[in-house]
Coordinates of C-alpha atoms in Angstrom, one line a residue:
M1 CA 243.2 69.3 -23.4
P2 CA 240.0 70.5 -25.5
L3 CA 236.9 70.0 -23.6
D4 CA 235.2 68.6 -26.7
S5 CA 237.9 65.7 -26.6
V6 CA 237.1 65.0 -22.7
L7 CA 233.5 64.6 -23.0
P8 CA 233.2 61.2 -25.4
H9 CA 235.7 59.8 -22.8
Y10 CA 233.9 60.9 -19.7
H11 CA 230.5 59.9 -21.0
G12 CA 231.9 56.9 -21.8
F13 CA 233.2 56.3 -18.1
L14 CA 229.8 56.9 -17.0
A15 CA 228.6 54.4 -19.1
T16 CA 230.7 52.1 -18.0
A17 CA 230.1 52.8 -14.4
A18 CA 226.3 52.7 -14.7
A19 CA 226.6 49.0 -16.4
A20 CA 228.7 48.0 -13.4
A21 CA 226.4 49.5 -11.0
E22 CA 223.6 48.0 -12.8
M23 CA 225.3 44.6 -12.8
A24 CA 226.2 44.8 -9.3
M25 CA 222.5 45.3 -8.3
E26 CA 221.3 42.4 -10.3
N27 CA 223.5 40.2 -8.8
D28 CA 222.8 41.2 -5.1
V29 CA 219.2 40.6 -6.5
I30 CA 219.9 37.1 -7.6
E31 CA 222.1 36.5 -4.2
E32 CA 218.9 37.6 -2.5
N33 CA 216.4 35.3 -4.4
L34 CA 218.7 32.3 -4.2
R35 CA 219.0 32.9 -0.3
Q36 CA 215.1 32.9 0.0
F37 CA 214.6 29.7 -2.7
L38 CA 217.5 27.7 -0.4
L39 CA 215.3 29.2 2.9
V40 CA 212.1 27.9 1.6
L41 CA 213.4 24.5 0.4
S42 CA 215.2 23.9 3.7
V43 CA 212.0 24.9 5.8
S44 CA 209.7 23.1 3.5
L45 CA 211.8 19.8 3.4
G46 CA 212.7 20.0 7.0
V47 CA 209.4 20.2 8.1
A48 CA 207.9 17.4 5.5
T49 CA 210.6 15.2 7.1
L50 CA 209.8 15.6 10.6
S51 CA 206.3 14.7 10.0
R52 CA 207.4 11.3 9.1
V53 CA 210.0 11.1 12.0
V54 CA 207.8 12.2 15.0
S55 CA 205.0 9.8 15.4
W56 CA 202.1 11.9 16.8
L57 CA 203.1 14.1 13.0
R58 CA 202.2 11.0 11.2
N59 CA 198.5 11.1 11.6
I60 CA 198.6 14.9 9.8
P61 CA 199.2 14.6 6.1
Y62 CA 202.3 16.3 5.8
T63 CA 201.2 19.0 3.1
L64 CA 198.6 20.2 5.5
L65 CA 201.6 20.5 8.5
L66 CA 203.3 22.5 5.8
L67 CA 200.4 24.8 5.4
L68 CA 199.9 25.2 9.0
V69 CA 203.7 26.3 9.2
G70 CA 203.2 28.8 6.1
L71 CA 200.1 30.2 8.3
G72 CA 202.2 30.7 11.3
L73 CA 205.0 32.4 9.0
A74 CA 202.2 34.7 7.9
V75 CA 200.7 35.4 11.0
L76 CA 204.2 36.5 12.1
N77 CA 204.2 38.8 8.8
V78 CA 207.4 36.4 8.0
R79 CA 207.2 36.4 3.9
L80 CA 209.7 33.7 2.7
V81 CA 209.0 34.9 -1.4
N82 CA 206.4 36.6 -3.5
L83 CA 204.3 33.6 -5.1
S84 CA 203.7 34.4 -8.5
P85 CA 201.0 32.2 -10.2
E86 CA 203.2 31.4 -13.3
L87 CA 205.5 30.1 -10.9
I88 CA 203.0 27.2 -9.9
L89 CA 201.5 27.0 -13.5
F90 CA 204.8 26.6 -15.3
I91 CA 206.8 25.5 -12.8
F92 CA 205.4 23.4 -10.0
L93 CA 202.4 22.2 -11.9
P94 CA 203.6 19.9 -14.5
P95 CA 205.5 17.7 -12.3
L96 CA 202.3 16.8 -9.7
L97 CA 200.3 16.1 -12.9
F98 CA 202.7 14.1 -14.1
E99 CA 203.7 12.1 -11.3
A100 CA 200.0 11.6 -10.4
A101 CA 199.1 10.4 -14.1
W102 CA 202.5 8.3 -14.3
N103 CA 201.2 6.1 -11.5
I104 CA 198.0 5.4 -12.4
K105 CA 196.7 2.2 -14.2
W106 CA 195.2 2.3 -17.4
S107 CA 193.2 -0.6 -16.7
N108 CA 191.7 1.0 -13.7
L109 CA 191.2 4.5 -15.3
K110 CA 189.3 2.8 -18.3
R111 CA 186.9 0.8 -16.2
D112 CA 185.8 4.3 -14.5
W113 CA 186.3 6.5 -17.2
V114 CA 182.7 7.2 -17.6
P115 CA 182.0 8.7 -13.6
I116 CA 185.7 10.4 -13.6
V117 CA 184.6 12.4 -17.2
L118 CA 181.3 13.1 -15.6
Y119 CA 183.0 14.7 -12.5
A120 CA 185.6 16.2 -14.8
I121 CA 183.4 18.2 -17.2
I122 CA 179.8 18.0 -15.7
G123 CA 181.3 18.4 -12.2
V124 CA 183.1 22.0 -13.4
V125 CA 180.3 23.4 -15.0
I126 CA 177.9 22.6 -11.8
C127 CA 180.3 24.1 -9.5
I128 CA 180.6 27.3 -11.5
G129 CA 177.2 27.7 -12.1
A130 CA 176.5 27.1 -8.2
L131 CA 179.0 30.1 -7.2
L132 CA 177.6 32.2 -9.7
W133 CA 174.2 31.9 -8.5
G134 CA 175.2 32.0 -4.7
L135 CA 177.6 34.6 -4.9
V136 CA 175.5 37.4 -7.3
N137 CA 172.1 36.6 -5.8
V138 CA 173.3 35.9 -1.8
A139 CA 176.5 37.8 -1.4
G140 CA 175.6 40.4 -3.6
A141 CA 179.0 40.4 -5.8
S142 CA 179.4 41.4 -9.5
L143 CA 179.1 38.9 -12.2
A144 CA 182.9 39.3 -13.2
T145 CA 183.7 38.2 -9.0
A146 CA 181.4 35.1 -9.5
L147 CA 182.3 33.8 -12.6
L148 CA 186.2 34.0 -11.8
V149 CA 185.8 33.0 -8.4
G150 CA 183.3 29.3 -9.6
A151 CA 186.1 28.9 -12.3
S152 CA 188.6 29.3 -9.8
L153 CA 187.4 26.9 -7.1
S154 CA 186.3 24.4 -9.7
A155 CA 189.7 22.8 -10.0
T156 CA 190.1 20.0 -7.2
D157 CA 193.2 19.3 -5.8
P158 CA 193.0 16.3 -3.3
V159 CA 196.8 15.9 -2.8
S160 CA 196.8 15.3 0.8
V161 CA 193.4 13.2 0.5
V162 CA 194.9 10.8 -1.8
A163 CA 198.6 10.7 0.2
L164 CA 196.1 9.5 3.0
F165 CA 194.6 7.3 0.8
R166 CA 197.2 5.2 0.1
E167 CA 199.0 5.3 3.4
L168 CA 195.6 3.5 5.0
G169 CA 195.1 1.3 2.4
V170 CA 192.0 2.9 1.1
N171 CA 189.8 0.7 -1.8
K172 CA 192.0 1.3 -4.9
R173 CA 188.9 2.1 -6.9
L174 CA 188.0 5.2 -4.6
T175 CA 191.8 6.6 -5.0
T176 CA 191.6 6.1 -9.1
L177 CA 188.2 8.1 -8.8
M178 CA 189.5 10.8 -6.8
E179 CA 192.8 11.4 -8.5
G180 CA 191.5 10.4 -12.4
E181 CA 189.0 13.5 -11.4
S182 CA 191.6 15.7 -10.2
L183 CA 193.9 15.0 -13.3
F184 CA 191.1 15.7 -15.7
N185 CA 189.0 18.4 -14.1
D186 CA 192.5 20.4 -13.7
G187 CA 192.6 21.2 -17.4
V188 CA 188.9 21.6 -17.6
A189 CA 189.1 24.1 -14.8
V190 CA 192.0 26.1 -16.8
V191 CA 190.5 26.0 -19.8
A192 CA 187.0 27.1 -18.5
F193 CA 188.8 30.1 -16.4
N194 CA 190.6 31.1 -19.7
L195 CA 187.1 31.3 -21.1
V196 CA 185.4 33.3 -18.4
L197 CA 188.3 35.7 -18.1
G198 CA 187.5 37.3 -21.5
I199 CA 183.6 37.4 -20.5
A200 CA 184.8 39.0 -17.1
L201 CA 186.7 41.5 -18.6
G202 CA 184.3 42.7 -20.9
V203 CA 186.2 41.8 -24.1
E204 CA 184.0 39.0 -25.0
Q205 CA 180.7 37.7 -25.0
F206 CA 179.1 34.4 -23.9
D207 CA 177.9 32.1 -26.6
L208 CA 177.2 28.7 -25.5
S209 CA 178.2 27.3 -29.4
V210 CA 181.9 29.2 -29.2
T211 CA 182.4 28.3 -26.0
I212 CA 182.0 24.6 -26.2
A213 CA 183.9 25.1 -29.8
Q214 CA 186.9 26.7 -27.8
F215 CA 186.5 24.1 -25.3
L216 CA 187.0 21.3 -27.6
V217 CA 190.0 23.1 -29.6
F218 CA 191.8 23.6 -26.2
T219 CA 191.3 19.9 -25.1
G220 CA 191.7 18.5 -28.4
I221 CA 195.2 20.5 -29.2
G222 CA 196.0 19.4 -25.5
A223 CA 195.6 15.6 -26.2
S224 CA 197.1 15.6 -29.3
V225 CA 200.3 17.0 -28.5
G226 CA 200.4 14.8 -25.1
A227 CA 199.7 11.8 -27.3
L228 CA 202.4 13.0 -29.5
I229 CA 205.1 13.5 -27.6
G230 CA 204.0 10.6 -25.2
F231 CA 204.2 7.6 -27.9
G232 CA 207.6 9.4 -29.4
I233 CA 209.3 9.0 -26.2
S234 CA 207.9 5.6 -25.7
F235 CA 209.5 4.1 -28.8
L236 CA 212.6 6.4 -28.6
T237 CA 213.5 4.2 -25.2
Q238 CA 212.9 1.1 -27.0
R239 CA 216.6 1.6 -28.8
F240 CA 218.5 2.0 -25.7
D241 CA 218.5 1.0 -22.2
L242 CA 220.2 3.9 -19.9
P243 CA 218.2 4.5 -16.9
L244 CA 219.3 8.1 -16.1
V245 CA 218.9 9.1 -20.0
E246 CA 214.9 7.8 -19.8
Q247 CA 214.8 9.5 -16.5
S248 CA 215.6 12.8 -18.0
L249 CA 213.4 12.2 -21.0
T250 CA 210.4 12.2 -18.7
L251 CA 211.6 15.2 -17.1
V252 CA 211.9 16.9 -20.4
S253 CA 208.8 15.5 -22.0
A254 CA 206.7 16.8 -18.8
Y255 CA 207.8 20.2 -18.9
G256 CA 208.0 20.2 -22.9
T257 CA 204.6 18.9 -23.5
Y258 CA 203.0 22.1 -21.1
I259 CA 205.1 24.6 -23.2
V260 CA 204.4 23.4 -26.5
A261 CA 200.7 22.9 -25.9
E262 CA 200.2 26.4 -24.2
E263 CA 202.4 27.7 -27.4
L264 CA 200.1 26.0 -29.7
G265 CA 196.9 27.3 -28.0
G266 CA 196.0 24.0 -26.5
S267 CA 195.4 23.1 -22.7
G268 CA 199.0 22.5 -21.2
V269 CA 197.4 20.6 -18.0
I270 CA 195.9 18.1 -20.5
A271 CA 198.5 17.4 -23.0
V272 CA 201.0 16.6 -19.4
V273 CA 198.4 14.4 -18.4
T274 CA 198.1 12.4 -21.4
T275 CA 202.0 12.5 -21.6
A276 CA 202.1 10.9 -18.5
L277 CA 199.4 8.1 -18.8
I278 CA 201.0 7.1 -22.2
L279 CA 204.6 6.5 -20.9
G280 CA 203.4 5.0 -17.7
N281 CA 201.2 2.5 -18.9
F282 CA 202.6 1.8 -22.6
G283 CA 206.5 3.4 -23.1
S284 CA 207.7 2.1 -19.8
R285 CA 206.4 -1.3 -20.7
I286 CA 207.9 -1.3 -24.0
G287 CA 210.6 1.0 -23.8
M288 CA 211.9 0.5 -20.1
N289 CA 213.3 -2.9 -17.9
P290 CA 211.9 -3.3 -14.6
R291 CA 215.0 -1.8 -13.1
T292 CA 214.4 1.4 -15.0
R293 CA 211.3 1.8 -14.2
L294 CA 211.8 1.5 -10.7
V295 CA 214.3 4.1 -11.0
V296 CA 212.0 6.5 -12.8
S297 CA 209.2 6.0 -10.5
E298 CA 211.3 6.7 -7.6
F299 CA 212.7 9.9 -9.0
W300 CA 209.2 11.0 -9.7
E301 CA 207.9 10.3 -6.2
F302 CA 210.6 12.4 -4.7
L303 CA 210.1 15.3 -7.0
A304 CA 206.0 15.3 -6.2
F305 CA 207.3 15.2 -2.6
F306 CA 209.7 17.7 -3.3
V307 CA 207.4 20.1 -5.3
N308 CA 204.4 19.6 -2.7
S309 CA 206.6 20.7 0.4
I310 CA 207.4 23.9 -1.3
V311 CA 204.2 24.6 -2.7
F312 CA 202.1 24.3 0.5
L313 CA 204.2 26.2 2.5
L314 CA 204.2 28.9 0.2
I315 CA 200.6 29.0 -0.2
G316 CA 200.2 29.5 3.5
D317 CA 202.9 31.9 3.5
Q318 CA 201.2 34.0 1.3
V319 CA 197.9 34.7 3.4
Q320 CA 196.8 38.3 3.7
F321 CA 194.8 37.7 6.7
S322 CA 193.5 41.6 6.5
S323 CA 192.2 40.6 3.1
L324 CA 190.3 37.5 4.6
S325 CA 188.8 39.3 7.4
N326 CA 187.1 41.6 5.0
Y327 CA 185.4 39.4 2.7
T328 CA 184.2 36.6 5.5
D329 CA 180.7 37.1 4.2
S330 CA 181.5 35.8 0.8
I331 CA 183.9 33.0 1.9
A332 CA 181.3 31.9 4.1
I333 CA 178.4 31.9 1.3
A334 CA 181.3 30.5 -1.4
I335 CA 182.1 27.6 1.0
A336 CA 178.1 26.8 1.6
T337 CA 178.0 27.2 -2.2
M338 CA 180.8 24.9 -3.4
L339 CA 179.8 21.8 -0.7
L340 CA 176.1 22.2 -1.9
A341 CA 177.1 21.9 -5.3
R342 CA 179.9 19.3 -4.8
L343 CA 177.2 17.2 -2.9
V344 CA 174.8 17.5 -6.3
S345 CA 177.5 16.7 -8.6
V346 CA 178.9 13.8 -6.7
F347 CA 175.9 12.1 -5.7
G348 CA 173.8 13.0 -8.5
L349 CA 176.4 12.1 -11.4
S350 CA 177.4 8.9 -9.4
F351 CA 173.5 7.9 -9.5
F352 CA 174.1 8.4 -13.4
S353 CA 177.2 6.8 -13.8
N354 CA 176.0 3.9 -11.8
M355 CA 172.7 3.7 -14.0
I356 CA 174.7 3.8 -17.6
T357 CA 177.3 1.4 -16.4
P358 CA 175.6 -1.4 -15.1
D359 CA 178.7 -3.8 -15.9
N360 CA 180.5 -2.3 -13.5
E361 CA 180.2 -2.0 -9.5
D362 CA 178.4 0.6 -8.2
I363 CA 179.8 3.4 -6.7
S364 CA 178.8 2.9 -2.8
W365 CA 177.1 5.9 -0.8
Q366 CA 179.8 5.5 1.7
G367 CA 182.2 6.1 -1.5
Q368 CA 180.6 9.3 -2.7
T369 CA 180.2 10.9 0.8
V370 CA 184.2 10.7 0.8
L371 CA 184.4 11.7 -2.9
W372 CA 182.2 14.4 -1.5
W373 CA 183.8 15.6 1.3
G374 CA 187.2 15.1 0.1
G375 CA 187.1 17.4 -3.1
L376 CA 189.8 19.7 -1.6
R377 CA 191.1 23.1 -3.4
G378 CA 194.8 24.0 -3.4
S379 CA 197.7 25.1 -5.7
V380 CA 195.4 25.3 -8.6
S381 CA 193.1 27.4 -8.1
V382 CA 195.2 29.7 -5.8
A383 CA 197.5 30.0 -9.3
L384 CA 194.3 30.9 -11.0
A385 CA 192.9 33.4 -8.7
L386 CA 196.3 35.0 -8.3
S387 CA 196.5 35.0 -12.0
V388 CA 193.7 37.6 -12.5
P389 CA 194.6 41.0 -14.4
A390 CA 195.2 44.0 -11.3
A391 CA 193.2 46.3 -14.0
L392 CA 189.9 44.3 -12.7
A393 CA 188.8 46.2 -9.5
E394 CA 187.4 43.2 -7.9
R395 CA 190.6 41.6 -7.9
E396 CA 191.4 41.4 -4.4
E397 CA 188.0 40.0 -3.4
I398 CA 188.5 37.4 -5.7
I399 CA 191.8 36.2 -4.3
A400 CA 190.6 36.6 -0.7
T401 CA 187.6 34.4 -1.6
V402 CA 189.4 31.7 -2.9
F403 CA 192.2 31.7 -0.4
G404 CA 189.7 31.6 2.3
V405 CA 187.8 28.4 1.0
M406 CA 191.2 27.1 0.2
L407 CA 191.9 27.2 3.9
F408 CA 188.5 25.9 5.0
T409 CA 188.9 22.3 2.5
L410 CA 192.1 22.0 3.4
L411 CA 192.2 22.6 7.2
V412 CA 188.5 21.6 7.9
Q413 CA 187.9 18.8 5.2
G414 CA 191.4 17.6 5.3
L415 CA 192.0 17.0 8.8
T416 CA 188.3 15.4 9.5
T417 CA 188.9 12.9 5.9
K418 CA 190.3 10.2 8.4
P419 CA 187.8 10.1 10.6
L420 CA 185.2 10.1 8.2
L421 CA 186.8 6.9 6.4
E422 CA 186.5 5.3 10.1
S423 CA 183.2 6.2 10.7
L424 CA 182.1 4.8 7.0
N425 CA 184.4 1.8 8.0
L426 CA 186.6 2.5 4.4
L427 CA 190.0 2.3 6.1
G428 CA 191.6 -0.4 3.9
D429 CA 193.9 -3.2 5.4
Q430 CA 197.2 -1.7 4.0
P431 CA 199.4 -2.4 7.1
L432 CA 198.5 -5.9 7.3
R433 CA 199.2 -6.3 3.6
Q434 CA 202.2 -4.8 4.0
K435 CA 203.3 -7.0 6.6
Y436 CA 202.3 -10.1 4.9
M437 CA 204.5 -9.1 1.7
Q438 CA 207.6 -8.1 3.8
G439 CA 206.8 -11.9 4.8
I440 CA 206.7 -13.1 1.3
A441 CA 210.1 -11.2 0.6
R442 CA 211.8 -12.9 3.2
R443 CA 210.9 -16.1 2.7
V444 CA 212.0 -15.9 -0.7
A445 CA 215.4 -14.3 0.2
L446 CA 215.8 -16.9 3.0
N447 CA 215.1 -19.9 0.7
R448 CA 217.7 -18.3 -2.0
V449 CA 220.4 -18.4 1.1
I450 CA 219.1 -22.2 1.8
S451 CA 220.1 -22.8 -1.7
R452 CA 223.5 -21.3 -1.6
L453 CA 224.2 -22.9 1.8
K454 CA 223.8 -26.7 0.2
E455 CA 225.4 -25.5 -3.1
L456 CA 228.6 -24.2 -1.0
I457 CA 228.0 -27.8 1.2
E458 CA 228.3 -29.8 -1.9
R459 CA 231.0 -28.2 -3.1
Q460 CA 233.1 -28.6 -0.1
E461 CA 233.7 -24.9 0.1
V462 CA 232.3 -24.7 3.8
D463 CA 232.9 -26.6 6.8
S464 CA 230.2 -29.3 6.5
E465 CA 228.9 -29.2 10.5
F466 CA 229.4 -25.6 10.0
G467 CA 227.4 -25.7 6.9
R468 CA 224.5 -27.9 8.7
Y469 CA 224.2 -25.6 11.2
Q470 CA 223.5 -22.5 9.6
L471 CA 221.1 -24.4 7.4
A472 CA 219.0 -25.6 10.3
L473 CA 219.3 -21.8 11.7
V474 CA 218.0 -20.6 8.7
E475 CA 215.2 -23.2 8.0
G476 CA 214.2 -22.8 11.5
Q477 CA 213.6 -19.3 10.7
I478 CA 211.6 -20.2 7.3
D479 CA 208.9 -22.2 9.4
K480 CA 208.8 -19.7 12.1
L481 CA 208.0 -17.3 9.2
Q482 CA 205.7 -19.7 7.7
E483 CA 203.6 -19.9 10.5
E484 CA 203.3 -16.2 11.3
M485 CA 201.7 -15.9 7.8
Q486 CA 199.5 -18.6 7.9
T487 CA 198.2 -16.8 11.2
M488 CA 197.7 -13.5 9.0
Q489 CA 195.9 -16.0 6.5
A490 CA 193.3 -17.2 9.3
T491 CA 192.7 -13.6 10.4
N492 CA 192.3 -12.1 7.2
P493 CA 191.3 -14.4 4.3
D494 CA 191.2 -11.5 1.5
L495 CA 195.3 -11.9 1.8
Q496 CA 195.5 -14.9 -0.3
A497 CA 193.5 -13.7 -3.0
F498 CA 196.0 -10.5 -2.6
A499 CA 198.7 -12.4 -2.7
A500 CA 197.6 -14.4 -5.7
E501 CA 196.8 -11.1 -7.5
Q502 CA 200.8 -9.9 -6.8
I503 CA 201.8 -13.3 -8.3
K504 CA 199.8 -12.4 -11.5
E505 CA 201.1 -9.0 -11.7
E506 CA 204.6 -10.1 -11.2
L507 CA 204.0 -12.9 -14.1
L508 CA 202.7 -10.1 -16.8
A509 CA 205.4 -7.9 -15.8
I510 CA 207.9 -10.6 -16.9
E511 CA 205.9 -11.3 -20.2
S512 CA 206.1 -8.0 -20.9
D513 CA 209.6 -7.5 -20.4
T514 CA 210.4 -10.4 -22.3
Y515 CA 208.5 -9.0 -25.5
A516 CA 210.6 -5.6 -24.9
E517 CA 213.9 -7.5 -25.1
F518 CA 213.1 -8.5 -28.6
I519 CA 211.7 -5.1 -29.4
R520 CA 214.8 -3.6 -28.3
A521 CA 217.0 -6.1 -30.3
G522 CA 214.9 -5.4 -33.6
Q523 CA 213.6 -9.4 -34.1
I524 CA 210.2 -8.1 -33.8
K525 CA 208.4 -4.3 -34.3
D526 CA 205.1 -4.5 -33.3
E527 CA 204.2 -4.6 -29.0
L528 CA 202.5 -7.9 -28.3
A529 CA 199.3 -8.1 -26.2
P530 CA 199.8 -10.0 -23.3
L531 CA 198.8 -13.5 -24.0
L532 CA 198.7 -14.1 -19.9
Q533 CA 196.0 -11.3 -19.1
D534 CA 193.1 -13.4 -20.2
V535 CA 195.0 -16.7 -19.4
L536 CA 195.7 -16.1 -16.0
T537 CA 192.1 -14.8 -15.3
D538 CA 190.6 -17.8 -16.6

């Protein structure tokens, strides 16, 4: 056979073999990545579950425990997976933001919007300005390093503190302030980071008016996209009652809103927060029945637990101790400067907020102290630092400084928050309230059992003597339960007001659900304002 006719077949064979080899390599890479992901998943969920089962570990927030395990793996140089900033920003961040905003009540947010906005916007400016001055003048860092470290560390991430607040029953207003600030602060910090990145790289010049205009454009586009998608899904879910579909829509909206807003040049963080606030406070009321709302809420609670479990383990696992030791001076100065800036912003802005909102209860100095100390840094700060381009010579210093400060806030501030709450006498009575609500639930259930027994006796469906005996046993249980609840009320009179508040919320929910039924049936088109809102208050 002539050589000219053989060569094409030979080249074709080589091309096919190369393609097959390349496909095999890709399959090996996919399999290895999948193994790494399953390993991370198993370790993170195992540690998180263990922290809830073992009694002496319950005093440590599970996020901090995961961080400690990750640090242990880093010490042993066991690297689970490479942590890319895009992974946090595009996969982990939207569900964490959505879950937090979904659970915030609009009434609480509206009451404290002034301090929240002050903390989230002015607080970011104070943090960046203070770190810029401290790192440049004291640590001798470059302008680029100071700007990017300041912008990265301006994002608060008090996940573990808020979880601790809920577990201990800390004042709900403190939880709202801490969580509300973090939600909007993340969006402002990401926007600020993008603005200063151009200045640090030397491709843009700082201009106050241009910077403000860009900030307004970023946040405006984000809020608009979030509102459009939030209200759209809210009215869409009025037309059907399919819990799994509505649950899926919330998940799609979290990621879809983030991506759409980023593609349009807006803030994906602000967009997700806006969508979740609308769906949690409006959409879930007019388009979801109570059962569906419970299903969706439990789904997001699990998803937040799932994502946090992975994120904090990976953050600890990515720490490079050799880099941290090279920049201990910068880290120490950044910690001191950040704490001082946080002190000035919280106490100064709280004083201003108390002064201009006389109708609201003042934020006490004890509350301000907790807000100051509880301003932890976490996944958002790390993601922003890791997203610094490799072309920047100071990238290693920026990452090391942000990691060092983040570790200090999580390990030192995070682990000392509970003793601080105890010393300031801010621990709530959540365990007692929970026990009281369990008593109410048992009493309702036993009363229903009595009603059923009486009905069976009247219909002669059971032996009368057996029925009366069972009736006496259940009534004895109710009497015993009533005595326990009266004792709890006597020792804590606030339980009476708490129970009344729970009943009012239940009545308002029944009223709102009734309006939603009429909307789904097409009998009315507009959402009605709750009539009982003012009646029950009066």
